[in-house]
Coordinates of C-alpha atoms in Angstrom, one line a residue:
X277 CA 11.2 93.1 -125.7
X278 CA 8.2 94.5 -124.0
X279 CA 4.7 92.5 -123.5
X280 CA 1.7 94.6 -123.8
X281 CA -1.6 93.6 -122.6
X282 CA -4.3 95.4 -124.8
X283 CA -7.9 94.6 -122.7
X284 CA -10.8 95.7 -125.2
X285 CA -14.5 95.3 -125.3
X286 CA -14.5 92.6 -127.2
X287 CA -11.0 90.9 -127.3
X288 CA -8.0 90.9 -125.1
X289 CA -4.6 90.8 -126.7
X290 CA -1.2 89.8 -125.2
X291 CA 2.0 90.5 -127.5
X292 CA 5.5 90.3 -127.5
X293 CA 7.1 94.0 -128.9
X294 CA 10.1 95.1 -129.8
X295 CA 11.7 98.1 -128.1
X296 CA 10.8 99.9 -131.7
X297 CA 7.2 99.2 -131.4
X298 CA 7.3 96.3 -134.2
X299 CA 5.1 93.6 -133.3
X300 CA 6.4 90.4 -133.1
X301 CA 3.9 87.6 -131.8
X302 CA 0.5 88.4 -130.4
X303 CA -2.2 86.0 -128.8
X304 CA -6.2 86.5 -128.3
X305 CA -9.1 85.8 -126.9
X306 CA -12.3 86.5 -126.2
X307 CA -13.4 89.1 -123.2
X308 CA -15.5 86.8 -121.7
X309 CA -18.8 88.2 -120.2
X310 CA -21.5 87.1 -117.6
X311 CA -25.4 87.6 -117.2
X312 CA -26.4 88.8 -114.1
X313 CA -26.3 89.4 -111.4
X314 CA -26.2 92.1 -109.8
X315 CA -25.1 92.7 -113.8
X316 CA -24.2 91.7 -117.1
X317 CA -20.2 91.6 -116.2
X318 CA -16.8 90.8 -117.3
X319 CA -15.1 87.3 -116.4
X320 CA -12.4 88.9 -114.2
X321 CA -11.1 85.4 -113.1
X322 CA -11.1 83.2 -116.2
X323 CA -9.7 86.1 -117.7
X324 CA -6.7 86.9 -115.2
X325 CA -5.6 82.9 -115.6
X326 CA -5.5 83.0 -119.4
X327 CA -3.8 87.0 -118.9
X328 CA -0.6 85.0 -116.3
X329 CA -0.7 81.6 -118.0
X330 CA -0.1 83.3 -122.0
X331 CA 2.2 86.2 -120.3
X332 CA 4.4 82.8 -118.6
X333 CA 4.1 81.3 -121.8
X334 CA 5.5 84.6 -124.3
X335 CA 8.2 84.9 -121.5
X336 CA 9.5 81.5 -122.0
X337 CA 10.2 82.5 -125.6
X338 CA 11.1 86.1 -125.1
X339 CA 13.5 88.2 -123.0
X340 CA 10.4 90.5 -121.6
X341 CA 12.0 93.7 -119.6
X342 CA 8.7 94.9 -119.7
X343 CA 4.8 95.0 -119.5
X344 CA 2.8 97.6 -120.3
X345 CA -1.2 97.3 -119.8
X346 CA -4.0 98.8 -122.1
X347 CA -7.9 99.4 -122.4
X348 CA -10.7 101.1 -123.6
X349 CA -12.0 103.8 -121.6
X350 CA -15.2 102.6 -119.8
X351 CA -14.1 99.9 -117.5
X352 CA -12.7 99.8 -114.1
X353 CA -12.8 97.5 -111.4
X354 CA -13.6 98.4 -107.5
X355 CA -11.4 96.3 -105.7
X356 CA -10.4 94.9 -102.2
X357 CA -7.0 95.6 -101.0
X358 CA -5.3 92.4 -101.8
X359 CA -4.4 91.3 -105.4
X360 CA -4.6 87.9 -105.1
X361 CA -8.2 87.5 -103.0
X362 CA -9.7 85.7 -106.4
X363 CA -10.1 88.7 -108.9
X364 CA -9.4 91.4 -107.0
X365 CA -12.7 93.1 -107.2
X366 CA -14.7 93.5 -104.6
X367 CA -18.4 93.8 -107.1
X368 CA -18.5 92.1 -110.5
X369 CA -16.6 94.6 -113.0
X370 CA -19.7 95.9 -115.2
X371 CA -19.9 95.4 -119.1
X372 CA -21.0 98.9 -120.3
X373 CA -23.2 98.2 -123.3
X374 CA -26.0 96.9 -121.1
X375 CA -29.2 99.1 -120.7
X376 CA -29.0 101.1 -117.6
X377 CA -32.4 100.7 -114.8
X378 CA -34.2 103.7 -114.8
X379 CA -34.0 104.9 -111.7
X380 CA -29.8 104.7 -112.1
X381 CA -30.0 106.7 -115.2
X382 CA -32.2 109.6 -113.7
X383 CA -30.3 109.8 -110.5
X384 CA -27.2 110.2 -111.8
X385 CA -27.9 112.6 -114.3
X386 CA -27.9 115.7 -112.3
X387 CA -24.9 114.6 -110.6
X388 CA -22.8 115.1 -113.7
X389 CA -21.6 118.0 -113.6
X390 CA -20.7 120.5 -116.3
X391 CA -19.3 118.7 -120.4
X392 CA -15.6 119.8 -118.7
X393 CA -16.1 117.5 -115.4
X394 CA -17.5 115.1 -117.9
X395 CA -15.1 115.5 -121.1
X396 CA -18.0 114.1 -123.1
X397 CA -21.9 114.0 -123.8
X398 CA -23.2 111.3 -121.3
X399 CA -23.4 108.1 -123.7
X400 CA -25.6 104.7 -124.4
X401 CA -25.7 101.8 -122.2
X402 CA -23.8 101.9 -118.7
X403 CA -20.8 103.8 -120.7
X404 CA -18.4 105.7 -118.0
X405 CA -17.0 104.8 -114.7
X406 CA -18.9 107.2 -112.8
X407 CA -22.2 105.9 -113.2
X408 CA -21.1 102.6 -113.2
X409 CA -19.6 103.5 -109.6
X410 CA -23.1 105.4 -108.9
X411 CA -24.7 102.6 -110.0
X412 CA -22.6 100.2 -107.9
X413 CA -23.1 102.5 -104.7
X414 CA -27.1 102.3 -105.1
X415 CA -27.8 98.8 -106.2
X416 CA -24.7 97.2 -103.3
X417 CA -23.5 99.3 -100.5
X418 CA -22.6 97.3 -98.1
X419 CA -19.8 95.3 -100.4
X420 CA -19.2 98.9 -101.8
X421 CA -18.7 100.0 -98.2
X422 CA -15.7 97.2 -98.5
X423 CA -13.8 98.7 -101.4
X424 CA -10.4 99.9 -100.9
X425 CA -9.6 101.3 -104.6
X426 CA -11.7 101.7 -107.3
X427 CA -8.9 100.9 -110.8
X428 CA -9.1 102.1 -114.4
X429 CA -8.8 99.2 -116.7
X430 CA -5.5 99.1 -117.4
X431 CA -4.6 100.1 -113.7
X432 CA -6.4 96.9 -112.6
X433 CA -4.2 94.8 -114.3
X434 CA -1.7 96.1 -113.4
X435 CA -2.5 96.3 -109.7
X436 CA -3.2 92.0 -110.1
X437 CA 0.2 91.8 -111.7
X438 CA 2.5 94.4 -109.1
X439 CA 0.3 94.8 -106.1
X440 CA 1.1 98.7 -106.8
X441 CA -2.7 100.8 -107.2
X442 CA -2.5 103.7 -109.3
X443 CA -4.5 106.3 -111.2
X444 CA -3.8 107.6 -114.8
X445 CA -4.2 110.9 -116.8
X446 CA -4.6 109.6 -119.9
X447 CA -7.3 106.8 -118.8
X448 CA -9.5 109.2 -116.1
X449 CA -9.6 111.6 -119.5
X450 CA -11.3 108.8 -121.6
X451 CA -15.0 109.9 -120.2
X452 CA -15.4 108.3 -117.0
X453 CA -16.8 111.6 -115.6
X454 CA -14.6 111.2 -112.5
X455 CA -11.4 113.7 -113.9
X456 CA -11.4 117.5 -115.1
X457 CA -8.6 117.4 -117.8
X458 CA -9.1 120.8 -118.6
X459 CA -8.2 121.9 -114.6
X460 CA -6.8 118.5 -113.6
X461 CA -8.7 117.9 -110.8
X462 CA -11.6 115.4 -110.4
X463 CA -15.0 116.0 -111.2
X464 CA -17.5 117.2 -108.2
X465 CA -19.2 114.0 -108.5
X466 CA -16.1 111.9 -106.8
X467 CA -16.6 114.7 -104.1
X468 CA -20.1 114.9 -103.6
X469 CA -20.4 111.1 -103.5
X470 CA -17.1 110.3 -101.3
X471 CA -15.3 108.7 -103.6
X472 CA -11.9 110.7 -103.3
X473 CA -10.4 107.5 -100.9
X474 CA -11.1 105.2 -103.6
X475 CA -9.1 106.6 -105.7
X476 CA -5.4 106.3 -105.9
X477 CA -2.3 107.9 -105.9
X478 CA -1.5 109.2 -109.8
X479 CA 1.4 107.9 -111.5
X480 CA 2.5 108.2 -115.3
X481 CA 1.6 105.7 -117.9
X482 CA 5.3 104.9 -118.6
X483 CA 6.2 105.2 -114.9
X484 CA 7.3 101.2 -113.4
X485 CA 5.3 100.1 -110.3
X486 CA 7.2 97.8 -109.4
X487 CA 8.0 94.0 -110.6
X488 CA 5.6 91.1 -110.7
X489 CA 4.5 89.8 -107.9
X490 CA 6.2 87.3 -105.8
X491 CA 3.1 84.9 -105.7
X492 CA 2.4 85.4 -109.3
X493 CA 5.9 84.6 -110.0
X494 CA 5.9 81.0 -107.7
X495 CA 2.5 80.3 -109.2
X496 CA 2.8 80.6 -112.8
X497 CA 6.8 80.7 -113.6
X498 CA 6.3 84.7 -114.4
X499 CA 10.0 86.1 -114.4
X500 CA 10.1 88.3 -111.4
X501 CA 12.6 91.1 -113.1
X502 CA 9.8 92.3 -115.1
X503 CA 8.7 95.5 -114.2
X504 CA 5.2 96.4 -114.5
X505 CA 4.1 99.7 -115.9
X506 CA 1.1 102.0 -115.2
X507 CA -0.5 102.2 -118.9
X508 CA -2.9 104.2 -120.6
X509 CA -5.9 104.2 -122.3
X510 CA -5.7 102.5 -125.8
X511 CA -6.2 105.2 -128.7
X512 CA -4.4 107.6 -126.3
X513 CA -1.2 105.3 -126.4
X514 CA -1.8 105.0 -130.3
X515 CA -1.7 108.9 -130.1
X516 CA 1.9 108.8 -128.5
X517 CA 3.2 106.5 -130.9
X518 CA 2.9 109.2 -133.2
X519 CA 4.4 111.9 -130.9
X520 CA 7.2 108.9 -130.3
X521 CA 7.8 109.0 -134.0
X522 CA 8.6 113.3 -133.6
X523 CA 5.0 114.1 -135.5
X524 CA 3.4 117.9 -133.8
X525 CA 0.6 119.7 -134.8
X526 CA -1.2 116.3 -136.1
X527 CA -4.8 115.4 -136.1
X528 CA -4.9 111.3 -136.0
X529 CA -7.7 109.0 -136.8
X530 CA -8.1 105.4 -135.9
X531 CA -10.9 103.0 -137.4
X532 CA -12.1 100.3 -136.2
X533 CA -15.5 99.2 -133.5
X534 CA -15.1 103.6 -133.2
X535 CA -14.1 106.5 -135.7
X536 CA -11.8 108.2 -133.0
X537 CA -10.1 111.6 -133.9
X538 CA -7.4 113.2 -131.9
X539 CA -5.9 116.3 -132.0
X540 CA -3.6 118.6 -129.2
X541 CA -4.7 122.0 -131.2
X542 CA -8.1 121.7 -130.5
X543 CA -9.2 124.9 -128.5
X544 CA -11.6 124.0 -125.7
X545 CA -14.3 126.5 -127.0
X546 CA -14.2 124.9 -130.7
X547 CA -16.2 121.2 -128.2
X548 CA -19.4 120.3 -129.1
X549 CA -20.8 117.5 -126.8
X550 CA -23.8 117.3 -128.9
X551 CA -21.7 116.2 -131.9
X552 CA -20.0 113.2 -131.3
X553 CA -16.6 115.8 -129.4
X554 CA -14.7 114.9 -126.4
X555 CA -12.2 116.3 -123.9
X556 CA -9.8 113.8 -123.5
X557 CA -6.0 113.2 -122.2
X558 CA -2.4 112.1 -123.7
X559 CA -0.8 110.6 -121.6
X560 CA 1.4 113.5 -120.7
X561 CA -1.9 115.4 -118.7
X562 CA -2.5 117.7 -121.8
X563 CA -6.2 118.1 -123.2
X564 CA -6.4 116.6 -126.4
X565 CA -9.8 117.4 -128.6
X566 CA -12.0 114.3 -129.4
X567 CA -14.4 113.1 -131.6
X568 CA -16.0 110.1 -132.4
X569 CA -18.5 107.9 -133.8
X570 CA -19.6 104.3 -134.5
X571 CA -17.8 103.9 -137.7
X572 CA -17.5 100.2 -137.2
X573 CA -21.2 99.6 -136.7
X574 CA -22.2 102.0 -139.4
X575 CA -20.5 99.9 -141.9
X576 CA -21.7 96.6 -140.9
X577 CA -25.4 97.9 -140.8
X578 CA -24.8 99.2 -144.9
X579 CA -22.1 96.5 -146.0
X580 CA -24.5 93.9 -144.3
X581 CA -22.9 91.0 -142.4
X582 CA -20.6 89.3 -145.2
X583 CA -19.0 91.8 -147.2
X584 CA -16.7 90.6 -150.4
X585 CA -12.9 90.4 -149.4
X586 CA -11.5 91.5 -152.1
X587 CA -10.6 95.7 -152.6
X588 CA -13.7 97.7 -153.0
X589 CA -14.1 98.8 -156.8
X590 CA -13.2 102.5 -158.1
X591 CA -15.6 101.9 -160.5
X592 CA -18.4 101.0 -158.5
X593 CA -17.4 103.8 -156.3
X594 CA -17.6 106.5 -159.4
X595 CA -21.4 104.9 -160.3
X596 CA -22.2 104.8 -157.0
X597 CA -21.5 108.6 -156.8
X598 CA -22.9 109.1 -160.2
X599 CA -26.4 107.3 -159.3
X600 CA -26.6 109.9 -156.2
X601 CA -27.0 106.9 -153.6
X602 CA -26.1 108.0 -150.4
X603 CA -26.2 106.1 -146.9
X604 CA -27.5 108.8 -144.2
X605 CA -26.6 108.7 -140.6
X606 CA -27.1 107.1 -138.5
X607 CA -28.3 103.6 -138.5
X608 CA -27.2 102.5 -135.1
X609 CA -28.5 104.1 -131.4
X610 CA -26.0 106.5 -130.9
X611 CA -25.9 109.9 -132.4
X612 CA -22.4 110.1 -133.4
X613 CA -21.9 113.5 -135.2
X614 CA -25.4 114.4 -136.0
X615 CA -27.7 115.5 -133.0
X616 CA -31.1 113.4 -133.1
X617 CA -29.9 111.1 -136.2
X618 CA -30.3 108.2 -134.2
X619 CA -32.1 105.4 -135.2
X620 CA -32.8 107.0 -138.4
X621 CA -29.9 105.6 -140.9
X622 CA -31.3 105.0 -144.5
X623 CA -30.3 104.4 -148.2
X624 CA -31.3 107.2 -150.4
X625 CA -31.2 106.7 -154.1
X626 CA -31.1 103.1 -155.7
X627 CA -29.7 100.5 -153.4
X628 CA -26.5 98.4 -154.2
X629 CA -27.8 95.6 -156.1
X630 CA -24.5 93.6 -154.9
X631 CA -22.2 92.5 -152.3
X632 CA -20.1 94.8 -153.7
X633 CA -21.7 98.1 -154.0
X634 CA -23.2 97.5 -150.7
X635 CA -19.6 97.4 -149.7
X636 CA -18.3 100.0 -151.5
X637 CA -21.4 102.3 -149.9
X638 CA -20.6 101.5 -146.4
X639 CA -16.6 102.4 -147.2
X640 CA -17.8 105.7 -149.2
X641 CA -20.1 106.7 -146.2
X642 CA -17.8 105.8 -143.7
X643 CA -15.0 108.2 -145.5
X644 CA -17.5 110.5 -145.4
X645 CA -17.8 110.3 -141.6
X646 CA -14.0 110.3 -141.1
X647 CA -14.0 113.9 -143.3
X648 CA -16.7 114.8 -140.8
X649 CA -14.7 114.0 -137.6
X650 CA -11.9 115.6 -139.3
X651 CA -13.1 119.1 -140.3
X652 CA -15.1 119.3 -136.9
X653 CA -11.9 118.4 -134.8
X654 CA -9.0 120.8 -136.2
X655 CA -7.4 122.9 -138.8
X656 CA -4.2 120.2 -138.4
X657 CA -2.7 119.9 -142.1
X658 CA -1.1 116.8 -141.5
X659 CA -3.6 113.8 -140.7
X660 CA -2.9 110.5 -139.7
X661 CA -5.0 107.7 -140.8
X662 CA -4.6 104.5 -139.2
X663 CA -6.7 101.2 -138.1
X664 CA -8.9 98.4 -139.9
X665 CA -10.3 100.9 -142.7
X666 CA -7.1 101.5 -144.1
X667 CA -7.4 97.7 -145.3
X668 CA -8.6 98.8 -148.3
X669 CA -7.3 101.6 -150.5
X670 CA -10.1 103.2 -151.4
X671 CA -11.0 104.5 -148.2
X672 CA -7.6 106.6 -148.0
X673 CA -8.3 107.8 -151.2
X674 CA -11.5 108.8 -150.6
X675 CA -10.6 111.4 -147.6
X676 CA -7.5 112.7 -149.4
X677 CA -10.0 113.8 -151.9
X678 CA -12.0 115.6 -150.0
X679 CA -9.1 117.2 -147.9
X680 CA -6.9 118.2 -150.6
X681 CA -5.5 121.2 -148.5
X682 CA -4.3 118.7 -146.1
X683 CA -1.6 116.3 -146.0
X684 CA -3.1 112.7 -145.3
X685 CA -1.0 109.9 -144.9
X686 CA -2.1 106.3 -143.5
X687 CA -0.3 103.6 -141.5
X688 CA -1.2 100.4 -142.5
X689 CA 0.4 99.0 -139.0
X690 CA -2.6 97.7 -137.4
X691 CA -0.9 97.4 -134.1
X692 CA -1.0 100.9 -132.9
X693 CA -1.9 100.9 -129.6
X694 CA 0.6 97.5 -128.7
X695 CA 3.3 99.6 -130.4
X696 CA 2.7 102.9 -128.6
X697 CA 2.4 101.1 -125.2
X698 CA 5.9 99.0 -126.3
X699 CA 7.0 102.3 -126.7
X700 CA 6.5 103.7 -123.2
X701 CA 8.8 101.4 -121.5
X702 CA 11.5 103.6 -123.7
X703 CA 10.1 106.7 -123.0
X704 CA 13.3 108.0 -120.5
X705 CA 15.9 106.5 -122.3
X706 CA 14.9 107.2 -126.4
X707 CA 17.6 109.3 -127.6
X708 CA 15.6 110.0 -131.4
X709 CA 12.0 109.5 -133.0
X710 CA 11.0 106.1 -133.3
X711 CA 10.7 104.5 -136.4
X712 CA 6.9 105.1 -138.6
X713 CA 6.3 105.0 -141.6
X714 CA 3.4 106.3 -143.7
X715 CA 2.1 106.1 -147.1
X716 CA 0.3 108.6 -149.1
X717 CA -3.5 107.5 -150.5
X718 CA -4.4 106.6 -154.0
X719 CA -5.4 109.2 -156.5
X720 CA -8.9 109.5 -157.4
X721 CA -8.2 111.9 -160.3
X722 CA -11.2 113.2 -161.8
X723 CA -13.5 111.3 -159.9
X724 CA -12.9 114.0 -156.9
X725 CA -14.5 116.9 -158.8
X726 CA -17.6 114.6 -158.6
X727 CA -16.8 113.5 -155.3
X728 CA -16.7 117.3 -153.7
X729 CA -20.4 117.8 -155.1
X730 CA -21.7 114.1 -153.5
X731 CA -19.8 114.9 -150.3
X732 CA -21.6 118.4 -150.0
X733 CA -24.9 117.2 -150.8
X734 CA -24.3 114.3 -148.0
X735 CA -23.8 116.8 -145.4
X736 CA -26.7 118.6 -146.3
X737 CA -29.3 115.4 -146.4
X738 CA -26.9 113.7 -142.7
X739 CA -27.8 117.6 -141.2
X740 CA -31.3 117.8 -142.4
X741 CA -30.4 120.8 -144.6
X742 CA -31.7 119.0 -147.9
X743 CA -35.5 118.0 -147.0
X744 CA -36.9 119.1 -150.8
X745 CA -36.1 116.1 -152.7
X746 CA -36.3 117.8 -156.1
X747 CA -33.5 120.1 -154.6
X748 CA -31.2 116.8 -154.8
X749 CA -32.9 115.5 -157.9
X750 CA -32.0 118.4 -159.8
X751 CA -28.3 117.8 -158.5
X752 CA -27.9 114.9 -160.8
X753 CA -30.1 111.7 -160.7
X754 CA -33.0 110.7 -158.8
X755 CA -33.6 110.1 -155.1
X756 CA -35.6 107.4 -154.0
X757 CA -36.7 106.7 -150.2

């Protein structure tokens, strides 16, 4: 068995694995957060007792070889050099959907760099570790000047948990601005500024550090064999439990908070920063191509904040489609695919007059985004889908319609990334693919005729291509504002 810590924005999950990636218990909470000051910031401490007491607890009732850590890819901690001094950290660990001061935002703009040192568009909020370290540097120098590492996410914890600091491909390629995937170096800003002795020695995300820490172990009954694993960033260990499974030549797409597309056939030239594309890492060092957007968000802001449980209806989808009402991007403050859409999100046509339909719109549109992500990202004729959207059939069915020259499959396993981390701690040792299994989407049948025309004139109206409303209205139906 294998415990995986999963830290995300919102939640933090510990789970008990099997060596196949099955899931077999997992326990949440919470990510606790702070006001200020010197920041809006994350709980380190009341989180790193509940992270030792749940892990003693899930060891009492499994035989754990193993923990692997994961995150999302804007956090990491600047710590001290000792593990157990408190939390570790040496300045709060910042929460990176707070506003950014002004002056923080224009200073570190021209320090950059080029979209390869960055691997993305610079983002909302206080989004990658760079400029949260900038920001750190400007606002607190003298505790900065104290620092001896400065940890990814998942390298923090498990730095508390071995005492072993290390620095991961597959994390730095997640947008912190502070690694060059493309020429695996780091970016001229962790030069310019002086960070390069912060930063610590690389080692791979299945490679052990070392096993828990003896303190940790006399503390909190932790069982001291278990070795503690470098980890990855989260959608890039869901990545590898596909390339676990023996899938190449795969484009995969996870749902959830983010849309997030992967794909290793990307070529670097095919990156758009300016639509919603990324240069990221698997955990192996290669590039992988990136896209993504806030599907998660989109959907709440058209479903509205209770949506009906139950499947979303094919035949509210087909009047939906016949009506001409379309949900244009993009409602939240973050461009996602479509440069300067912004803040602009609106229902065209007549509204849902139901839970339902409002339900079904916000699935139909978010499809629609997923096709986007999709066609923008790769020429891949298989496609993975996989994450919270798959919940509900229609949303499969809806992109195999539109793709109908690729192969789409969906996973209904909502545990990817605890089942690719699981997975790592076999990574020398597997002798064949590990077990997956996918399904193929519902049929549409000869709703997708209809579907092809709606999905065109959507990309039109989400690009500003379609400003002449009579040029819709004579498409079938009307088009109100």
């Amino acid at each position: 068995m294998v415990a995986v810590l999963d830290v995300g924005k919102t939640n933090v999950k510990l789970s008990a694995v099997g060596a196949d990636g099955a899931v077999v218990e997992t326990i949440s909470i919470p990510n606790p957060v702070l006001p200020g000051p010197p920041w809006r910031h994350h709980d380190l401490k009341s989180l790193g007792e509940w992270v030792f007491e749940t892990l003693a607890a899930l060891s009492r009732r499994y035989d754990l070889a193993a923990l692997v850590t994961a995150g999302h890819g804007s956090g990491g901690v600047l710590t001290g050099a000792d593990p157990d001094a408190g939390d570790g950290a040496v300045l709060p660990m910042i929460d990176y959907e707070q506003t950014l001061p002004a002056d923080i935002r224009d200073g570190y703009a021209p320090l950059a760099g080029s979209f390869l040192d960055r691997g993305s568009a610079t983002m909302h909020g206080a989004t990658h570790q760079a400029r949260q370290l900038y920001w750190m540097e400007e606002r607190e120098p003298d505790a900065f000047g104290k620092a001896r590492w400065y940890l990814g996410l998942p390298q923090y914890w498990a730095w508390r948990l071995s005492g072993v600091a290390a620095s991961e491909t597959s994390f730095l390629g997640a947008q912190s601005h502070l690694w060059n995937v493309a020429e695996s170096r780091w970016a001229p800003i962790v030069r310019a500024r002086g960070w390069e002795p912060l930063m610590a020695p690389f080692a791979k995300a299945w490679q052990a550090l070392g096993p828990i820490r003896t303190e940790l172990v006399q503390r909190y009954g932790l069982p001291g064999e278990m070795r503690v694993l470098t980890g990855g960033h989260d959608s890039s260990l869901n990545h590898y439990r596909y390339h676990a499974a023996g899938l190449r030549d795969f484009t995969v797409i996870s749902t959830g908070t983010w849309i997030v597309g992967f794909s290793r056939s990307t070529p670097l030239e095919r990156l758009d920063e300016h639509r919603g594309m990324t240069l990221n890492s698997d955990v192996f060092g290669n590039s992988l191509g990136g896209i993504l957007t806030m599907g998660g968000r989109e959907f709440s802001h058209v479903a509205g904040g209770d949506p009906p449980a139950e499947h979303a209806s094919l035949d509210v989808l087909a009047h939906l489609v016949a009506q001409r009402t379309f949900a244009v991007p993009s409602f939240g403050d973050d461009d996602g695919l479509f440069p300067g859409s912004a803040g602009r999100g609106r229902i065209l046509g007549s509204p849902p007059e139901t839970a339902m339909g409002r339900k079904v719109l916000a699935l139909l549109y978010c499809a629609l985004l997923t096709v986007e992500c999709i066609e923008t990202l790769s020429e891949d004729r298989l496609v993975v889908l996989d994450g919270s959207f798959l919940r509900d059939p229609l949303y499969a069915g809806v992109v195999a319609a539109l793709l109908p020259e690729r192969q789409v499959r969906f996973n209904l396993d909502t545990y990817g990334v605890a089942a690719g981390a699981a997975l790592l701690a076999g990574h020398e040792t597997r002798d064949g693919p590990a077990p997956l299994t996918l399904s193929e989407p519902p049929d549409l049948g000869v709703l997708q005729r209809e579907l092809f025309r709606y999905a065109a004139d959507w990309r039109r109206l989400s690009r500003g291509e379609l400003g002449n409303r009579d040029e819709l209205r004579n498409t079938k139906g009307s088009l109100h504002g």
